[in-house]
Coordinates of C-alpha atoms in Angstrom, one line a residue:
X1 CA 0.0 0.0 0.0
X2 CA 1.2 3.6 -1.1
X3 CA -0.1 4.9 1.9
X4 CA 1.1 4.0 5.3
X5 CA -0.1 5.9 8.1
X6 CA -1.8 8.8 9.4
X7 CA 0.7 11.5 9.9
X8 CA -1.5 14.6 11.7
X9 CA -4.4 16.1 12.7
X10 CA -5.1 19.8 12.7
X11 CA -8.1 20.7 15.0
X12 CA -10.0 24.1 14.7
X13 CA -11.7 25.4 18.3
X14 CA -12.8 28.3 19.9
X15 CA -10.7 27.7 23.2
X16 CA -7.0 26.7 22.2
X17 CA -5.6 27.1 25.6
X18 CA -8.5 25.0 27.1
X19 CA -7.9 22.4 24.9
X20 CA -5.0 22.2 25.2
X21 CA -4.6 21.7 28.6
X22 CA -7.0 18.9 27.9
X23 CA -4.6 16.8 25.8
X24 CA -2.0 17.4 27.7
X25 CA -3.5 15.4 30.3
X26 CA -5.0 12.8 27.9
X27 CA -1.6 11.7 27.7
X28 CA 0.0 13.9 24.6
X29 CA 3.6 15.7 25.3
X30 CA 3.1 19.4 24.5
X31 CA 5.8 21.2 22.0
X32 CA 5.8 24.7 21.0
X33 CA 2.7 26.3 19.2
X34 CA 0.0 24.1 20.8
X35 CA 1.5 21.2 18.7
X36 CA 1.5 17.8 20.4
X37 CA 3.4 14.6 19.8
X38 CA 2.5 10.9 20.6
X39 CA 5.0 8.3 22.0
X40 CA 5.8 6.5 18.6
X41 CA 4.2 8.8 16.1
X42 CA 5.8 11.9 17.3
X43 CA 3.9 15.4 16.3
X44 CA 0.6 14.5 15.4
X45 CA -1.7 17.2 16.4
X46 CA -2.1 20.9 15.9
X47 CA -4.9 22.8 18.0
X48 CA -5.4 26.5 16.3
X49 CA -8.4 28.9 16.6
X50 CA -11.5 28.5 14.9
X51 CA -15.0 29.9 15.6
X52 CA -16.2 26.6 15.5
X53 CA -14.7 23.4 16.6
X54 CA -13.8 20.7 13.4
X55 CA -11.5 19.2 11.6
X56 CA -9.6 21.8 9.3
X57 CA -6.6 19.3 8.2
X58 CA -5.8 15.6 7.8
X59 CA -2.3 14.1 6.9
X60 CA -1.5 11.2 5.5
X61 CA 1.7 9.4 5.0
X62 CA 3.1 8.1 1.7
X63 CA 6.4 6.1 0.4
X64 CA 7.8 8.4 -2.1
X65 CA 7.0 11.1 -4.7
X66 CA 5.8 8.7 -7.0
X67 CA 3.3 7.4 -4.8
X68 CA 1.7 11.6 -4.9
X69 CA 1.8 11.5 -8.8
X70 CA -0.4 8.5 -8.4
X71 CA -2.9 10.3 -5.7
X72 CA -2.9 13.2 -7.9
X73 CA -3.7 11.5 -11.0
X74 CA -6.8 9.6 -9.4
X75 CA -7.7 12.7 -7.5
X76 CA -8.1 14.5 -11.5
X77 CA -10.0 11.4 -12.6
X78 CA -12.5 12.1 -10.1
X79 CA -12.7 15.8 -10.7
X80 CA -11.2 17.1 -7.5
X81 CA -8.6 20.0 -7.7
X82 CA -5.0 19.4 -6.2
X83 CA -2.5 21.4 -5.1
X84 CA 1.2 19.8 -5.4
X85 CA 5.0 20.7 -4.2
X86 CA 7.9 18.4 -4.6
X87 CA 7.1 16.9 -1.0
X88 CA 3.2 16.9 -0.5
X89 CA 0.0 17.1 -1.9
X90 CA -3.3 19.0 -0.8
X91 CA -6.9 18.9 -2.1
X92 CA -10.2 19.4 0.3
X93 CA -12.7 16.7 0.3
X94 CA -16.2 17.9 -0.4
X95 CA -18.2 16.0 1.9
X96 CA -16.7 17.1 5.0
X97 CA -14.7 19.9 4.0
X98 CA -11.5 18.8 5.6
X99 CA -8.2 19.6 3.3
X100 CA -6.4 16.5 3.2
X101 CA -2.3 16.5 3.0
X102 CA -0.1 13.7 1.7
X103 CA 3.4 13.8 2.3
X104 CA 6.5 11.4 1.8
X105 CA 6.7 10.6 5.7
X106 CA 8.7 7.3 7.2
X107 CA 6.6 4.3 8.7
X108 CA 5.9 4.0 12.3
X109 CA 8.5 1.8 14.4
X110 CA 6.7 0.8 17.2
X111 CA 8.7 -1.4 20.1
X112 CA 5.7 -4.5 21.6
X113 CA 4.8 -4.0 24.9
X114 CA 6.0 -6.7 27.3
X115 CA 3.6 -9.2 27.4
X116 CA 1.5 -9.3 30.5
X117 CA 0.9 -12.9 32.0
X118 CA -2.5 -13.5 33.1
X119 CA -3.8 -16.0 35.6
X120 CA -7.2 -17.9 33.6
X121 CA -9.3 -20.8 33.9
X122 CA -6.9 -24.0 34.1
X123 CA -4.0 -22.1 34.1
X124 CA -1.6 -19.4 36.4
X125 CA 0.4 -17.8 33.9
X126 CA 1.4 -14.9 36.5
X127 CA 1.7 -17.5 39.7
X128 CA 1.8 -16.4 42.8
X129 CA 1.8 -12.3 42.6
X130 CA -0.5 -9.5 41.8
X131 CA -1.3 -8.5 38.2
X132 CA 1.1 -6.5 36.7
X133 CA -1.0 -3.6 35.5
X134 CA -2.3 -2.9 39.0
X135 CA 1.0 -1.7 40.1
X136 CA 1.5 0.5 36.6
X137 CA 2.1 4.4 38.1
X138 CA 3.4 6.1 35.3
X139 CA 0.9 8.5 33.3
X140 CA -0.8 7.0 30.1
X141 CA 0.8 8.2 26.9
X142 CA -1.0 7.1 23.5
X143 CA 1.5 5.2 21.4
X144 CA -0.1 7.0 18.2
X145 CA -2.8 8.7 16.1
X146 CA -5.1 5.5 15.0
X147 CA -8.1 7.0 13.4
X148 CA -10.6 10.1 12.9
X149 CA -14.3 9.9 12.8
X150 CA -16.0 12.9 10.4
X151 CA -19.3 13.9 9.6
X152 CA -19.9 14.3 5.6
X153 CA -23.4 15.8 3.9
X154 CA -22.2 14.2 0.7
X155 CA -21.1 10.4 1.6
X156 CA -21.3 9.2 -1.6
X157 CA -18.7 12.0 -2.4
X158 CA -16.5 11.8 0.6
X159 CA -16.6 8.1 -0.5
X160 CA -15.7 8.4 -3.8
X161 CA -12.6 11.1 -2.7
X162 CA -11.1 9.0 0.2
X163 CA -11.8 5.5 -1.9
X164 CA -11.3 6.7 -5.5
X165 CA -9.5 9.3 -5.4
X166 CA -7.1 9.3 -1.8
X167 CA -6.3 5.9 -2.4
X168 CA -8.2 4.2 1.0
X169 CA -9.0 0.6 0.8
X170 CA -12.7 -0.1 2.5
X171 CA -12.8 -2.5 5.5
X172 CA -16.3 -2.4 6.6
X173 CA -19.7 -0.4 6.1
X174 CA -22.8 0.6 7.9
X175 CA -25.0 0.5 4.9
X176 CA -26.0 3.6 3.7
X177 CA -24.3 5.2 6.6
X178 CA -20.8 5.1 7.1
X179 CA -17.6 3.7 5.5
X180 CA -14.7 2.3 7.7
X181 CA -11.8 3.0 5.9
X182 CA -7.7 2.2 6.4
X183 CA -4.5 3.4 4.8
X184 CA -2.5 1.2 6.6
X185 CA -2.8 -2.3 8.1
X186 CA -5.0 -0.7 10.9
X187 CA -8.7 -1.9 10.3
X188 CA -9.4 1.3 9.9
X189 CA -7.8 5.0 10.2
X190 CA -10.8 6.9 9.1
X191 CA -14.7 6.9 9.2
X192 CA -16.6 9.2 7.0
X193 CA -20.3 9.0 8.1
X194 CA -23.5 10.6 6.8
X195 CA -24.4 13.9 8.9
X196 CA -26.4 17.1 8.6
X197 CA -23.4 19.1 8.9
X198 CA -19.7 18.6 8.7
X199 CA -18.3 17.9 11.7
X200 CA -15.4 16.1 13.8
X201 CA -16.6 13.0 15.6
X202 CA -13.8 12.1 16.8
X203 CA -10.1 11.5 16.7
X204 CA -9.0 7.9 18.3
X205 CA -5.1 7.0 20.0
X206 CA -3.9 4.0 20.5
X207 CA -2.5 3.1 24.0
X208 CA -0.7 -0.8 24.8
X209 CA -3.8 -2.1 26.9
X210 CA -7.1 -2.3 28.2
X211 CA -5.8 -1.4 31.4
X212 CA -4.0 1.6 30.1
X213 CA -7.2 2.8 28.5
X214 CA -8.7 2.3 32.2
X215 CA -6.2 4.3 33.9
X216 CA -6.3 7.0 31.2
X217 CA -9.7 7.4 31.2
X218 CA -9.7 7.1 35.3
X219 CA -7.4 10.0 35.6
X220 CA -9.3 12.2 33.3
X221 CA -12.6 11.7 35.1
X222 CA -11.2 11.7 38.4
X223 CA -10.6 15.4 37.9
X224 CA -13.9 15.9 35.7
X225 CA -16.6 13.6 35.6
X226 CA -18.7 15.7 33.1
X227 CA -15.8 14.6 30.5
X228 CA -17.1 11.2 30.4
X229 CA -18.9 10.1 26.8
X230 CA -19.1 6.3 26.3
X231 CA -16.8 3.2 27.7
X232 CA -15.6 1.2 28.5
X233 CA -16.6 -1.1 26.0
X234 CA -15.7 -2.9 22.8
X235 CA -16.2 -3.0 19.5
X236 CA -17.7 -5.2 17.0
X237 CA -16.3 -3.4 13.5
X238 CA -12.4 -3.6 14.1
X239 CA -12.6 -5.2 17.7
X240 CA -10.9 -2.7 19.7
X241 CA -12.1 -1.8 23.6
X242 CA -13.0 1.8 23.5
X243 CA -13.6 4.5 26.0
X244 CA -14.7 8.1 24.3
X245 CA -14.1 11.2 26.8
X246 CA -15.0 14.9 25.9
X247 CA -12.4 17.5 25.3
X248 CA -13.5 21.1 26.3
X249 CA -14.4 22.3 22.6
X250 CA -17.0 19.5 22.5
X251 CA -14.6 16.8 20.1
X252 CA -14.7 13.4 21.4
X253 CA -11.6 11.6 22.3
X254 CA -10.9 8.0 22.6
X255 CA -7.9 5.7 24.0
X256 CA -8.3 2.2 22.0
X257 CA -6.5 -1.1 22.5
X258 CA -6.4 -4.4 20.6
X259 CA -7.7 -3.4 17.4
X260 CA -8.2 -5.9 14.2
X261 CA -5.0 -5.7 11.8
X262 CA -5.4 -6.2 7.9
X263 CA -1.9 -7.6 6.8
X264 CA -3.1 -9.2 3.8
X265 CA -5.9 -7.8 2.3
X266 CA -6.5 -10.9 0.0
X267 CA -7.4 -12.9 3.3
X268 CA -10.0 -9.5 4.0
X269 CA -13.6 -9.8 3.3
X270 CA -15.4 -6.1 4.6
X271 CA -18.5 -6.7 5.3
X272 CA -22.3 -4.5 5.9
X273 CA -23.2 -4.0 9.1
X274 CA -26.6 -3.0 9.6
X275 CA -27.3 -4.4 13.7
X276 CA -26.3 -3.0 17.1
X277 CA -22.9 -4.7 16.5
X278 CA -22.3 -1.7 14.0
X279 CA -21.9 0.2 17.1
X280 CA -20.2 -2.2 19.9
X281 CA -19.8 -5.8 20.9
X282 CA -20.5 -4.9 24.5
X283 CA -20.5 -2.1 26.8
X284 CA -22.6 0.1 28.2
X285 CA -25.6 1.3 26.3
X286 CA -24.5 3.6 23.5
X287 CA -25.7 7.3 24.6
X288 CA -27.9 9.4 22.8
X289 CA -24.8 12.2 23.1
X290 CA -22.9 9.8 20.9
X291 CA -24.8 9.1 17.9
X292 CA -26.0 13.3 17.6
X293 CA -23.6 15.2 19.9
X294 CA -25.2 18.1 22.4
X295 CA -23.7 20.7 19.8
X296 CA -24.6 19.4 16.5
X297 CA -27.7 22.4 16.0
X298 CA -25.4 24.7 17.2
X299 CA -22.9 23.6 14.7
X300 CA -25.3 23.5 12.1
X301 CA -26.1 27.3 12.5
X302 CA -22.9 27.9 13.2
X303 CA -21.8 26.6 9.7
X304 CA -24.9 28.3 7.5
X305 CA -22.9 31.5 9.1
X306 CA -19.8 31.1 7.6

């Protein structure tokens, strides 16, 4: 696959230095200029000012400059305008409005985590001692940027830019609803979903664990409930546990562990989804907050302003 990875997000809200704070504590390591980095990914968010909160900018990892001439070839074949410099390519999906960057960027290398033994029916892997995570006192740090959840009025055209165009291969779908979609061996590093307005559902980070997702979420809720959205739970589509907190600007946030890996996609067959197990496996039951966040009228007007 041409395309490896998700390189960066750049998020638009009306409080930078609230949300800022706010990431810092889900587990990113500030830099300079509101720009944050994850533990293998390094800088892979930007927080600037916008009157509303959304996505403004996606990045995407390529191999090499050939691999752009390809995206901007298919991106012409489908009638979408590109903008292209020896190192990167840009051109704004219309469905969700987001400007889309590819650039010639290096592969994540990321070191396993040290297996945890586990004590389980007919068995004591871990013996005679206490579980390994309970004793875990460093702060959770995400590992990297796994995937972004967006809001499109025009999914057949968001589908058609990202599939056709981009270059993502489709894992799953909700029919008529939502694509799950991947540009690496992820099961999926984007979801473009019908909406009524544009909008940023959320951004997702990947963390070694269930228990780290546990303590991360923990620590944020210990010092503000109100910040808790859905979790913990798991996934059906892609298998991962989940927990989704709230960032001040109103974006959801989610740690994820153990989700499904595509290495071959000949051994692949995406399927429709069109049950309850197009939102979760198991968990707690999905909140109404979820599916239509508290702000999307607000939004709504907000973007018929612009």
């Amino acid at each position: 696959m041409a395309l490896h990875r998700l390189t960066s997000v750049c998020i638009g809200v009306p409080n930078v230095a609230e949300t800022a704070t706010y990431y810092e504590e889900f587990g990113l390591t500030r830099l300079d200029d509101n720009r944050f980095a994850t533990a293998d990914g390094g800088e892979q968010l930007r927080i600037v000012h916008s009157p509303r909160r959304r996505l403004i900018e996606l990045g995407i990892g390529v191999n090499d400059p050939d691999d752009l001439d390809s995206v901007a070839a298919r991106l012409a074949a489908v009638d979408v305008a590109a903008q292209r410099t020896p190192a990167a390519l840009a051109a704004v999906d219309p469905g969700t409005g987001v400007r889309v960057v590819l650039s010639v960027a290096d592969p994540i290398a990321q070191a396993a985590a040290p297996a945890t033994a586990q004590n389980a029916p007919g068995r004591t892997d871990r013996g005679t001692a206490r579980g390994e995570p309970i004793g875990r006192e460093n702060a959770v740090r995400p590992r990297k940027l796994g995937h972004v959840v967006l809001g499109s009025t025009d999914l057949e055209s968001s589908e058609k830019f990202f599939i056709q165009g981009v270059g993502f291969k489709v894992s799953d779908t909700i029919g008529g609803a939502a694509s799950f979609l991947r540009c690496s061996t992820d099961h999926h590093n984007l979801l473009v979903q019908t909406a009524p307005v544009p909008f940023l559902h959320h951004t997702s980070w990947q963390v070694d664990d269930v228990d780290e997702i546990g303590r991360g979420a923990t620590a944020l809720l210990n010092n503000d409930p109100s910040r808790h959205v859905w979790g913990l739970g798991r996934h059906h589509i892609g298998s991962n546990f989940f927990w989704y907190l709230k960032d001040p600007a109103g974006n959801f946030s989610e740690y994820y562990a153990d989700m499904d890996c595509i290495v071959d996609d000949q051994l692949w067959d995406p399927e429709v989804w069109n049950d309850i197990r197009a939102l979760y496996s198991w968990g707690p039951p999905v909140p109404g907050s979820f599916l239509a966040p508290d702000d999307l009228a607000e939004l709504m007007v907000a973007s018929h302003q612009q």
